[in-house]
Amino acid sequence: MDDRKIFKVDAVIRPEKLDELKAKLRTIGVTGMTVSEVYGCGLTMGHTEIYRGSVMAVDLMPKIKVEIVIYETPLDTLIDAIREVCNTGHVGDGKIFVSELYTAVKIRTGEKGGIAIIDNKP
Amino acid sequence: MDDRKIFKVDAVIRPEKLDELKAKLRTIGVTGMTVSEVYGCGLTMGHTEIYRGSVMAVDLMPKIKVEIVIYETPLDTLIDAIREVCNTGHVGDGKIFVSELYTAVKIRTGEKGGIAIIDNKP
Amino acid sequence: MDDRKIFKVDAVIRPEKLDELKAKLRTIGVTGMTVSEVYGCGLTMGHTEIYRGSVMAVDLMPKIKVEIVIYETPLDTLIDAIREVCNTGHVGDGKIFVSELYTAVKIRTGEKGGIAIIDNKP
Amino acid sequence: MKLSILFPGTLAWALALPAAALAADDTAQELSAGDISYMCVATLLVLIMTPALGFFYGGLVRRKNTINTIMMSMVCLALITVQWFLFGYSLSFGPDAGGIIGNLDWAFFNGVGLEAFKDYSPTIPHVLFAMFQLAFAILTPAIVSGGIVERTRFPAYCLFVVLWGTLVYDPMAHMVWGLGGFIRDMGALDFAGGTVIHITSGFSALTAAVLIGARKGYGSLTLRPHNMPYVCLGGSFLWLGWFGFNSGAAVGATALTALALANTGIASCTAGLVWILLDRMVHGKMTTLGLMTGFVAGLVGITPAAGFVTVGSAFLIGITTPVICFFFVSYVKGRLGYDDSLDAFGCHGVGGVWGALMTGVLATKSVNDAGADGWLYGNAAQMIPQLTGIVTGIVLAVVMTAVIIKGLGLFMQVRATDAEEAQGLDLIDHGERAYNKM
Amino acid sequence: MKLSILFPGTLAWALALPAAALAADDTAQELSAGDISYMCVATLLVLIMTPALGFFYGGLVRRKNTINTIMMSMVCLALITVQWFLFGYSLSFGPDAGGIIGNLDWAFFNGVGLEAFKDYSPTIPHVLFAMFQLAFAILTPAIVSGGIVERTRFPAYCLFVVLWGTLVYDPMAHMVWGLGGFIRDMGALDFAGGTVIHITSGFSALTAAVLIGARKGYGSLTLRPHNMPYVCLGGSFLWLGWFGFNSGAAVGATALTALALANTGIASCTAGLVWILLDRMVHGKMTTLGLMTGFVAGLVGITPAAGFVTVGSAFLIGITTPVICFFFVSYVKGRLGYDDSLDAFGCHGVGGVWGALMTGVLATKSVNDAGADGWLYGNAAQMIPQLTGIVTGIVLAVVMTAVIIKGLGLFMQVRATDAEEAQGLDLIDHGERAYNKM
Amino acid sequence: MKLSILFPGTLAWALALPAAALAADDTAQELSAGDISYMCVATLLVLIMTPALGFFYGGLVRRKNTINTIMMSMVCLALITVQWFLFGYSLSFGPDAGGIIGNLDWAFFNGVGLEAFKDYSPTIPHVLFAMFQLAFAILTPAIVSGGIVERTRFPAYCLFVVLWGTLVYDPMAHMVWGLGGFIRDMGALDFAGGTVIHITSGFSALTAAVLIGARKGYGSLTLRPHNMPYVCLGGSFLWLGWFGFNSGAAVGATALTALALANTGIASCTAGLVWILLDRMVHGKMTTLGLMTGFVAGLVGITPAAGFVTVGSAFLIGITTPVICFFFVSYVKGRLGYDDSLDAFGCHGVGGVWGALMTGVLATKSVNDAGADGWLYGNAAQMIPQLTGIVTGIVLAVVMTAVIIKGLGLFMQVRATDAEEAQGLDLIDHGERAYNKM
Ligand SMILES: Nc1ncnc2c1ncn2[C@@H]1O[C@H](COP(=O)(O)OP(=O)(O)O)[C@@H](O)[C@H]1O
Ligand SMILES: Nc1ncnc2c1ncn2[C@@H]1O[C@H](COP(=O)(O)OP(=O)(O)O)[C@@H](O)[C@H]1O
Ligand SMILES: Nc1ncnc2c1ncn2[C@@H]1O[C@H](COP(=O)(O)OP(=O)(O)O)[C@@H](O)[C@H]1O
């Protein structure tokens, strides 16, 4: 195992940005990602919904969480790529949370550590 | 960057507690959260469902996962707040998992580190 | 708190393996897990879908993310168990991401640390 | 071998039933194929309203109560059909006892045969009339469920439905429509059941909602509809079936049927438009739920009037009813604080009263000889039987509903516990979940 | 210009078709508008049962097979309509060949015109009768799919449907209903198709389920319904359509139509109630799926009897049929270990046999001259044609289904591979996913 | 007390309306119960097509626009009903003005009463005919929405619907069907509205799609259907309702009704089969959306021909129409690059033109005296009125749609902004979300 770190980057973004982000990540050599549907609240005060005359303040907005584990790709490149695509300048653009992984394993091969993330040769 | 840590707190709770928890968190100054639908099993032995005479033991129960990243709010305050709302004393109340973040980024502004989490001024 | 580490293991697997994995984990003494629906892309080039004559390449495939926090169970035992069940030898088998937790709390009892994970006595 | 040895006794009545014992041929000359054709269709249209209501209501609740809410409607099909066959039809339409209720002569559909029954249905088999009326009897308690969803235990609810059908619906139907019923004899106009169906169900829903109490977290939690397409789906078929409901009340395929159908369409669609315009004026947006609620309000309003008024009057009912219901649902309800979860009272109760009044005002013999002239046509006296019907309906509904719910509470659990409510009644009462992903 | 130059030959038959070549006017006097009206409606009611069955079944499977399961029903609309037009109707109802099957004289709806055809439909156009029967022919193979969902490849299934319609349904329909059919000539009573539809489809589903084998993980995995509201939706429209199915078998809008409709309603709703009461006694909870399954069981039971028995007897069928089906589905099935995934056999096969027997027992000429008296009415001999029908149906279904499936297996893939089954047939066979979030 | 004091003036017209002011009795002798029965049913069948279309379209869009898309259909019920009652029916079918449009004599359904109106509906009440036609007028603009979903602001859309109904639909209906309409007088054949409904809506959808512009990300993003079961659900009821659409055009329950019903079934199901066979040949898989689209294509193709051609010709239309639509949707559309999001043009426009042409070719007096012989039957001249109808429909649709959209754009926002489009129109325009989990 080499001493580069494996980072897990969780980006909570606007749903409509997903397609663009996917395309962008491919260009910077990210080899995989895991996407899930989440609901978020932050500075955005949410929106109001109206059901039969009762106006409800809904503060949980649909967001998309993209989890990207990187090893070779530099963290800053990734963060910049995400910001480039997802930054609209309006409240609600989302956050990026970065943590360090202890290790990673590729289930198919059993490879452990950074090598598990390097996927460019099948 | 200052030397306070950024914590990511994942609380797996009962779905019906979400509204109350949201309200509570606001009172202790938590600035945002990300919520998702999960299915959990732990000590709770699940429940049985009946479909045309076959009784099925279902051990995955619907739960809510709330992810809260904090910087200024003390970890213990947050944990106590969650426990206060979500503790019913019955099996199935859930767990809180705390990890340390490497960093956080606010997509809109590009601010990095703890500052990305401090959101009280828009 | 003792000095064993609390690990959080996120396994992204094929949806059809979930039942088998659940059964397997029970045999190695895992006391709980949290499951969610995710969409992933990695080496798998996805599949094509056809809607009224337009063929679309869809690269996000439905996957299941299983989060397992362990304390007593050795990490390697867990990883081996997951690999044993989920490895089909074909691209798309998934990845395991391991991180270290700062701490864990059992909401019901307030127990902190590894003890929060040990659940064999109700 | 004599089979009666194998099926002793229990089957005797099935054999003996004169119900359908008359050959069709004997009476064929008086039956009209066209009328039978339409009344079969109308019966089916009203029958589909009950599952449709299930979806309308089921979409409005939270996910964990989806199945339970749908079941609260659908189980009425099973419960009331059996009740109706055993004794309900007889109580409602059977030989009169004191102007209040029918006797049990027609229990087990005894005597309800394939020939026409002149006073109710001169051109279609009596049994078809009984089935058409059955469809109404099923739907009415299902509407009541709208007031008490998400917190009422299912076994108690089932008993409630049967008791309510017997103690509220059957006498009310008899009084308004049954031969010898005193409100009928006063000359009250209720074409397709504004009093019998909407006033009774609406006020019962209110009473039950108050007695059973609000849902946990009512007012603070965001109790949003979990699936709006289901609301549209259920609402659409509810609306569709209602055409059969109103036009089938003509008991045949005549010009009156066509009039009731046209009035139903014009009143309901106009009301839908009015509601979304109010939505837009008050809240800035035209909502889907508003459109559906407007449709329902218009339908409730036109129900008692459908075969008694001109299309112009239907248009007027379509304009006024949603205004009143909108006001109730948006303002009055919030102020009074009762949790009529799906606005069964706000739509059916309030709209039903308004419709019954409007029928008294707008009815005209020029479209229907068998009706009467209303206030606007110089006959202010018509308001008296109308008011009698309304008041009787309200009193009967409120009193009996309270009696039944309090009574049931004496020996079984009516209200879900906090833990049950938190988990959701789908699992608690049915052991099923609406949606399974894993 | 002569157009025949542009469309040479291929169109010749379209021109030549005497099918609809008779002007309506000539025959107008014998046609009844009321009967035509109802038979159009009944046809549509039966047609909607096929998509409804798709939703009923589609809700019961796992998400990854939703579309595939719905398609297994809906594709029958396309496949069987074409088969029926080309030759299926002729095989079923065309001039008799040996009491077993029709000949090809009516292929391409040749001779199936706008005039009435006395022996099948004296008051409605022959082509309408053919369309009404088409709706039955479509639904029946769709029921079979309930035994083999979630593991059968779609191309093979499509061929299966066409072959099954031709080799099982058409001869069976001819034998029971066709002029000259030998079971018809024996005097067997099958009002709306208990034998033709439910026994054949139920036993074919069982045979196919056994031959194709259980789903991977059957018995250990939790194979739960993925969407109960769809089950309710499909079940409700299946139930609704069934009224057209049973009452349309009167081929007109008569007192018999009304009787069949009433019997259908009473039997099905009673059966729904019985099933949830059994549910509660055995499992402690009244389930939604139980209510729906009870409805279906009652409908299957009353189908052959609908126009031959009193409403009392319908009630009795509504009580007994679900008990037998419940027992089968809950106990026998588990013990035998076949994977009749959606209980096509347990409901249609078992209920169909019971209904055919009950028809023999409970039929009475007092409600329908054209019928016969049953055992209970002193005519034990009626059991002979009933049993002949049942046995013929079972043998034909089992043998032919086995032949078709084994035959198809010789030159194409019938069963999905493990990997295909794991991924789900929506993607594998249709390249579509039921629900897309991203 | 005189009530006119309470309701002064405003109600005067409601009283004065001679509309339904004739007692049913006077005219009862000429009305046919069978015909009324079926025309009520046909009206309801066409009415349910509009919500059905909402689900068909609603399933095809992304989740965030589900409700908005359903509303684009359903709001037509409210808008057009009021428009039709106020003046639309009069413009369409009222006394002729220059062969182009009706005058306002029948505004407020003035004179549209319970008696038959000989020239339109000799055996059913005039008001029922007006309601049947209303159902068509509602559905047509809803089809247009298929071209512009997911990006058009709702308030502007509502105005569009009303203006389009008035400026495109009403004159077109008058020209083709109204007494004195010039296309009708030329002898053009359009049984159930191929020109009036499908050509106008299809070409308007295309025009609107081009003018409003493509959805953001069209061509690059994966704009997949979010819920295929809804597509099946909506498609099934659309298909079902279409039988009422086509057979109801016979304005009664006659042999012609049966023929139109049979032709509709044969053409649509054949077309479904053809489409999935093309799917399989071209893409290797039989798709669900392909089956549903094939059904719709076949229905569009048979619409103008349903009561004028033999079942053999219906089969031929069922084979050819989907081939042409498939080619358009799969190849031409992609090349031209317009975003006709749900293929309203590809199915209704293209199929409508083909159907109108085929009607001119395949019509034969042998099935319908009131029709004409087509090209294939030696009357090439029939193509002239057919082409006139087609061209008039196209020109009227394209020009007026452009005028309305450009006109609306002058004083309100027609197209959603990027941010609105990104968030989804459910929230933006209705303040509601289709699905709520939390
Ligand atoms: N402290 C936090 N913990 C977890 N998730 C957060 C936190 N703050 C924000 N988020 C997530 O980021 C999303 C966007 O945040 P928001 O404050 O609305 O926008 P911005 O980042 O532009 O200020 C939120 O919807 C939520 O999902
Ligand atoms: N070891 C674990 N790893 C991951 N998630 C867990 C673990 N143990 C429990 N959970 C999550 O916490 C939820 C509640 O746990 P449970 O044991 O039922 O209740 P309690 O915490 O009260 O003992 C579970 O449904 C699961 O989602
Ligand atoms: N770098 C990554 N970051 C996050 N998730 C990943 C990453 N690589 C793979 N995954 C997840 O693992 C799943 C399987 O990966 P894939 O490359 O298809 O198979 P394999 O692991 O067999 O090579 C993906 O669908 C995705 O959810």
PDB file of N, CA and C in Angstrom, chain F residues 44 54 63 85 122 132 150 217 232 242 361 364 386 409-410 417:
ATOM      1  N   LEU F  44     -69.234   9.312 -20.958  1.00  0.00           N
ATOM      2  CA  LEU F  44     -68.373   9.073 -19.800  1.00  0.00           C
ATOM      3  C   LEU F  44     -67.054   8.448 -20.232  1.00  0.00           C
ATOM      4  N   GLY F  54     -53.754  12.361 -18.871  1.00  0.00           N
ATOM      5  CA  GLY F  54     -52.910  12.961 -17.837  1.00  0.00           C
ATOM      6  C   GLY F  54     -51.952  11.945 -17.245  1.00  0.00           C
ATOM      7  N   ARG F  63     -40.112  13.169 -12.460  1.00  0.00           N
ATOM      8  CA  ARG F  63     -40.920  13.249 -11.250  1.00  0.00           C
ATOM      9  C   ARG F  63     -41.330  14.645 -10.853  1.00  0.00           C
ATOM     10  N   PHE F  85     -70.103  25.548 -22.251  1.00  0.00           N
ATOM     11  CA  PHE F  85     -71.427  25.957 -21.773  1.00  0.00           C
ATOM     12  C   PHE F  85     -71.690  27.421 -22.143  1.00  0.00           C
ATOM     13  N   PRO F 122     -81.032  12.321 -33.580  1.00  0.00           N
ATOM     14  CA  PRO F 122     -82.485  12.144 -33.689  1.00  0.00           C
ATOM     15  C   PRO F 122     -83.123  11.342 -32.561  1.00  0.00           C
ATOM     16  N   PHE F 132     -71.719  14.943 -25.039  1.00  0.00           N
ATOM     17  CA  PHE F 132     -70.824  14.019 -25.735  1.00  0.00           C
ATOM     18  C   PHE F 132     -69.769  14.807 -26.511  1.00  0.00           C
ATOM     19  N   GLU F 150     -43.265  20.128 -19.210  1.00  0.00           N
ATOM     20  CA  GLU F 150     -42.006  20.273 -18.470  1.00  0.00           C
ATOM     21  C   GLU F 150     -41.334  21.632 -18.639  1.00  0.00           C
ATOM     22  N   GLY F 217     -31.506  20.927 -21.754  1.00  0.00           N
ATOM     23  CA  GLY F 217     -30.817  19.646 -21.714  1.00  0.00           C
ATOM     24  C   GLY F 217     -31.391  18.620 -22.668  1.00  0.00           C
ATOM     25  N   CYS F 232     -48.838   2.870 -18.436  1.00  0.00           N
ATOM     26  CA  CYS F 232     -49.730   1.747 -18.754  1.00  0.00           C
ATOM     27  C   CYS F 232     -51.145   2.022 -18.274  1.00  0.00           C
ATOM     28  N   TRP F 242     -61.437   5.304 -25.776  1.00  0.00           N
ATOM     29  CA  TRP F 242     -61.464   5.532 -27.222  1.00  0.00           C
ATOM     30  C   TRP F 242     -62.554   4.702 -27.912  1.00  0.00           C
ATOM     31  N   VAL F 361     -59.551   6.330 -48.853  1.00  0.00           N
ATOM     32  CA  VAL F 361     -59.239   5.187 -49.711  1.00  0.00           C
ATOM     33  C   VAL F 361     -60.176   4.011 -49.427  1.00  0.00           C
ATOM     34  N   THR F 364     -66.424   2.499 -47.534  1.00  0.00           N
ATOM     35  CA  THR F 364     -67.329   1.797 -48.432  1.00  0.00           C
ATOM     36  C   THR F 364     -68.761   1.925 -47.934  1.00  0.00           C
ATOM     37  N   GLN F 386     -61.235  14.871 -48.466  1.00  0.00           N
ATOM     38  CA  GLN F 386     -60.324  14.418 -47.400  1.00  0.00           C
ATOM     39  C   GLN F 386     -59.124  15.355 -47.304  1.00  0.00           C
ATOM     40  N   GLY F 409     -47.312  35.635 -25.220  1.00  0.00           N
ATOM     41  CA  GLY F 409     -45.946  36.017 -24.847  1.00  0.00           C
ATOM     42  C   GLY F 409     -45.787  37.518 -24.695  1.00  0.00           C
ATOM     43  N   LEU F 410     -46.678  38.267 -25.316  1.00  0.00           N
ATOM     44  CA  LEU F 410     -46.558  39.718 -25.228  1.00  0.00           C
ATOM     45  C   LEU F 410     -46.843  40.238 -23.828  1.00  0.00           C
ATOM     46  N   THR F 417     -38.494  29.828 -16.631  1.00  0.00           N
ATOM     47  CA  THR F 417     -37.079  30.182 -16.627  1.00  0.00           C
ATOM     48  C   THR F 417     -36.253  28.934 -16.363  1.00  0.00           C
TER      49      THR F 417
END
